[in-house]
Tab-separated table of C-alpha atoms and ligand atoms in Angstrom:
chain	number	residue	atom	x	y	z
Z	1	MET	CA	3.221	-12.473	-19.508
Z	2	THR	CA	5.043	-9.425	-18.384
Z	3	LYS	CA	8.815	-8.746	-18.156
Z	4	ILE	CA	11.095	-5.962	-17.677
Z	5	ILE	CA	13.611	-4.980	-20.407
Z	6	ILE	CA	16.373	-2.524	-19.552
Z	7	ILE	CA	16.966	-0.317	-22.571
Z	8	ASP	CA	19.809	2.242	-22.310
Z	9	GLY	CA	19.392	2.178	-18.610
Z	10	LEU	CA	15.579	2.692	-18.782
Z	11	PRO	CA	13.513	-0.135	-17.369
Z	12	VAL	CA	10.540	-0.786	-19.518
Z	13	GLU	CA	7.716	-3.077	-18.625
Z	14	VAL	CA	6.726	-5.215	-21.547
Z	15	THR	CA	3.549	-7.368	-21.812
Z	16	LYS	CA	2.668	-9.512	-24.821
Z	17	LYS	CA	-0.836	-9.370	-25.981
Z	18	ARG	CA	-3.025	-10.266	-28.732
Z	19	ILE	CA	-2.659	-6.973	-30.584
Z	20	LYS	CA	-1.264	-5.796	-33.952
Z	21	ARG	CA	0.992	-2.868	-33.004
Z	22	ILE	CA	3.322	-1.978	-30.151
Z	23	ASN	CA	1.799	0.629	-27.968
Z	24	MET	CA	3.454	2.655	-25.170
Z	25	ARG	CA	2.230	4.446	-22.119
Z	26	VAL	CA	3.899	6.246	-19.213
Z	27	LYS	CA	2.268	5.666	-15.893
Z	28	ALA	CA	1.608	7.862	-13.045
Z	29	PRO	CA	2.939	8.686	-10.446
Z	30	ASP	CA	6.436	7.456	-11.004
Z	31	GLY	CA	6.502	7.701	-14.679
Z	32	LYS	CA	7.003	3.933	-15.349
Z	33	VAL	CA	7.228	3.151	-19.078
Z	34	VAL	CA	4.722	0.302	-19.958
Z	35	ILE	CA	4.601	-1.403	-23.319
Z	36	SER	CA	2.034	-3.709	-24.829
Z	37	ALA	CA	3.390	-5.662	-27.760
Z	38	PRO	CA	2.158	-8.390	-30.100
Z	39	TYR	CA	3.115	-11.957	-29.172
Z	40	LEU	CA	5.471	-12.033	-32.207
Z	41	ALA	CA	7.337	-8.851	-31.568
Z	42	SER	CA	11.064	-9.637	-30.701
Z	43	ASP	CA	13.027	-8.002	-28.041
Z	44	LYS	CA	15.190	-6.411	-30.668
Z	45	HIS	CA	12.050	-4.929	-32.286
Z	46	ILE	CA	10.795	-3.716	-29.030
Z	47	ILE	CA	14.208	-2.108	-28.139
Z	48	GLU	CA	14.336	-0.372	-31.577
Z	49	PHE	CA	10.887	0.932	-31.043
Z	50	VAL	CA	11.724	2.361	-27.596
Z	51	ARG	CA	14.939	3.851	-28.858
Z	52	SER	CA	13.084	5.701	-31.617
Z	53	LYS	CA	10.832	7.290	-29.074
Z	54	MET	CA	13.412	8.344	-26.543
Z	55	ASP	CA	12.684	12.024	-26.856
Z	56	TRP	CA	8.967	11.464	-26.330
Z	57	ILE	CA	9.667	9.316	-23.268
Z	58	ASP	CA	11.985	11.778	-21.686
Z	59	ARG	CA	9.455	14.687	-21.968
Z	60	THR	CA	6.500	12.429	-21.015
Z	61	VAL	CA	8.194	10.966	-17.852
Z	62	ALA	CA	9.109	14.442	-16.708
Z	63	LYS	CA	5.523	15.749	-17.393
Z	64	VAL	CA	3.846	12.767	-15.485
Z	65	ARG	CA	6.086	12.977	-12.496
Z	66	THR	CA	5.776	16.831	-12.171
Z	67	ARG	CA	1.856	16.466	-12.445
Z	68	SER	CA	1.761	13.598	-9.884
Z	69	ALA	CA	3.960	15.582	-7.390
Z	70	ALA	CA	1.563	18.581	-7.787
Z	71	GLN	CA	-1.497	16.365	-7.145
Z	72	ALA	CA	0.136	14.756	-3.985
Z	73	GLN	CA	0.753	18.045	-2.503
Z	74	ALA	CA	-2.695	19.293	-3.258
Z	75	VAL	CA	-4.238	17.324	-0.215
Z	76	ASP	CA	-5.659	20.198	1.829
Z	77	PRO	CA	-3.840	20.397	5.208
Z	78	ALA	CA	-7.054	21.280	6.981
Z	79	GLU	CA	-8.781	18.355	5.397
Z	80	LYS	CA	-5.830	16.113	6.537
Z	81	GLU	CA	-6.016	17.409	10.163
Z	82	ALA	CA	-9.806	16.834	10.164
Z	83	ARG	CA	-9.203	13.201	9.162
Z	84	ARG	CA	-6.510	12.773	11.774
Z	85	ALA	CA	-8.784	14.219	14.458
Z	86	ASP	CA	-11.638	11.871	13.439
Z	87	LEU	CA	-9.298	8.903	13.424
Z	88	LYS	CA	-8.071	9.800	16.916
Z	89	ARG	CA	-11.568	10.116	18.326
Z	90	ARG	CA	-12.440	6.608	16.762
Z	91	ILE	CA	-9.292	4.979	18.140
Z	92	GLY	CA	-9.884	6.627	21.415
Z	93	GLU	CA	-13.350	4.940	21.593
Z	94	ARG	CA	-12.293	1.515	20.276
Z	95	LEU	CA	-8.839	0.931	21.815
Z	96	PRO	CA	-9.961	0.803	25.545
Z	97	VAL	CA	-12.978	-1.420	24.582
Z	98	ILE	CA	-10.519	-3.985	22.926
Z	99	GLU	CA	-8.013	-3.633	25.721
Z	100	GLN	CA	-10.801	-4.405	28.322
Z	101	ARG	CA	-12.059	-7.376	26.316
Z	102	THR	CA	-8.704	-8.975	25.529
Z	103	GLY	CA	-6.586	-7.937	28.680
Z	104	LEU	CA	-3.888	-6.659	26.283
Z	105	ARG	CA	-2.544	-3.153	26.942
Z	106	CYS	CA	-0.421	-0.752	25.019
Z	107	SER	CA	1.613	1.938	26.768
Z	108	GLY	CA	0.409	4.635	24.508
Z	109	TRP	CA	-0.470	5.337	20.917
Z	110	THR	CA	0.031	7.803	18.048
Z	111	VAL	CA	-1.488	8.438	14.651
Z	112	ARG	CA	1.232	8.725	12.061
Z	113	ASP	CA	1.280	9.542	8.427
Z	114	MET	CA	2.534	6.068	7.435
Z	115	HIS	CA	1.795	4.877	3.821
Z	116	THR	CA	3.107	1.350	3.781
Z	117	ARG	CA	1.670	-0.111	6.904
Z	118	TRP	CA	-1.646	0.018	8.804
Z	119	GLY	CA	0.012	0.050	12.139
Z	120	SER	CA	3.094	-0.739	14.100
Z	121	CYS	CA	4.102	-1.774	17.689
Z	122	ASN	CA	7.280	-1.352	19.464
Z	123	THR	CA	7.600	-4.649	21.093
Z	124	ARG	CA	9.928	-3.228	23.773
Z	125	THR	CA	7.996	-0.089	24.893
Z	126	HIS	CA	4.604	-1.410	23.746
Z	127	HIS	CA	3.858	1.894	22.127
Z	128	VAL	CA	1.556	1.467	19.068
Z	129	ASN	CA	1.484	3.595	16.024
Z	130	PHE	CA	-1.620	3.796	13.643
Z	131	SER	CA	-1.597	4.926	10.009
Z	132	LEU	CA	-3.643	7.926	8.963
Z	133	MET	CA	-4.780	5.700	6.062
Z	134	LEU	CA	-7.148	4.102	8.621
Z	135	ALA	CA	-9.169	7.203	8.487
Z	136	ALA	CA	-10.854	5.873	5.322
Z	137	ARG	CA	-11.418	2.390	6.802
Z	138	SER	CA	-14.440	0.910	8.470
Z	139	ASP	CA	-14.903	0.463	12.155
Z	140	THR	CA	-14.412	-3.384	11.747
Z	141	GLU	CA	-11.122	-2.756	9.991
Z	142	LEU	CA	-9.944	-0.356	12.585
Z	143	ASP	CA	-10.823	-2.970	15.146
Z	144	TYR	CA	-8.757	-5.589	13.370
Z	145	VAL	CA	-5.681	-3.214	13.189
Z	146	ILE	CA	-5.989	-2.183	16.839
Z	147	LEU	CA	-6.258	-5.850	17.952
Z	148	HIS	CA	-3.288	-6.762	15.629
Z	149	GLU	CA	-1.024	-4.294	17.197
Z	150	LEU	CA	-2.192	-5.108	20.686
Z	151	VAL	CA	-1.352	-8.787	20.048
Z	152	HIS	CA	2.148	-7.638	19.120
Z	153	THR	CA	2.564	-6.366	22.704
Z	154	VAL	CA	2.775	-10.003	23.743
Z	155	VAL	CA	3.878	-11.813	20.596
Z	156	PRO	CA	6.405	-9.883	18.615
Z	157	ASN	CA	6.213	-11.854	15.338
Z	158	HIS	CA	3.507	-13.363	13.168
Z	159	GLY	CA	4.035	-16.907	14.400
Z	160	PRO	CA	1.554	-19.606	15.618
Z	161	ASP	CA	0.951	-17.730	18.979
Z	162	PHE	CA	0.090	-14.676	17.164
Z	163	TYR	CA	-2.470	-16.455	15.002
Z	164	ALA	CA	-3.965	-18.282	17.968
Z	165	LEU	CA	-4.571	-15.012	19.815
Z	166	MET	CA	-6.012	-13.376	16.762
Z	167	ASP	CA	-8.379	-16.304	16.153
Z	168	ARG	CA	-9.415	-16.292	19.731
Z	169	PHE	CA	-10.281	-12.463	19.970
Z	170	MET	CA	-11.437	-12.082	16.351
Z	171	PRO	CA	-12.416	-15.177	14.558
Z	172	GLY	CA	-13.004	-13.492	11.227
Z	173	TRP	CA	-9.755	-11.515	11.061
Z	174	LYS	CA	-8.316	-13.196	8.092
Z	175	MET	CA	-11.220	-12.117	5.895
Z	176	ILE	CA	-10.817	-8.581	7.119
Z	177	ARG	CA	-7.034	-8.692	6.447
Z	178	ARG	CA	-7.751	-9.879	2.913
Z	179	GLY	CA	-10.144	-7.037	2.269
Z	180	MET	CA	-7.508	-4.588	3.417
Z	181	LYS	CA	-4.912	-5.604	0.951
Z	182	ASN	CA	-6.786	-3.833	-1.847
C	201	ZN	ZN1	1.922	-7.336	12.590
């Protein structure tokens, strides 16, 4: 069981485990403070423990965040452009094939550096965006995202009509989607 305790404004994630002593870590990239505590440790005891380590926490959170930010920036821009070019080539090959097969059409498409979604579709203009994250994904997964966004050109939501079209054009799509959640 895991819960968040706020200690002097600091959110701390506490998980009770079968262990003898409290131990504490600061996780990358955001510097989240995570504690494992014995089942019998009271909140009061955990709060005292955290308060006694506040200096260490402050220093470590700052260090972890700085290091993570440096690593995030270290993605070589040339490497990123190569990935983008390769993804554009793959979409350029697959999109017309899927449009042809389904009769669904987008008005245009863009590869964007999106981190929270695989794709998006402007349901008014029918312009489709694909995430650069797809560069690391298989052809089957790319096909799924292309189809998903093309279906949005005629069904804006994820209701029964959306499911029906996905089932018709790609019967195994739910398995592919499940695999992409990791
Ligand atoms: Zn969708």
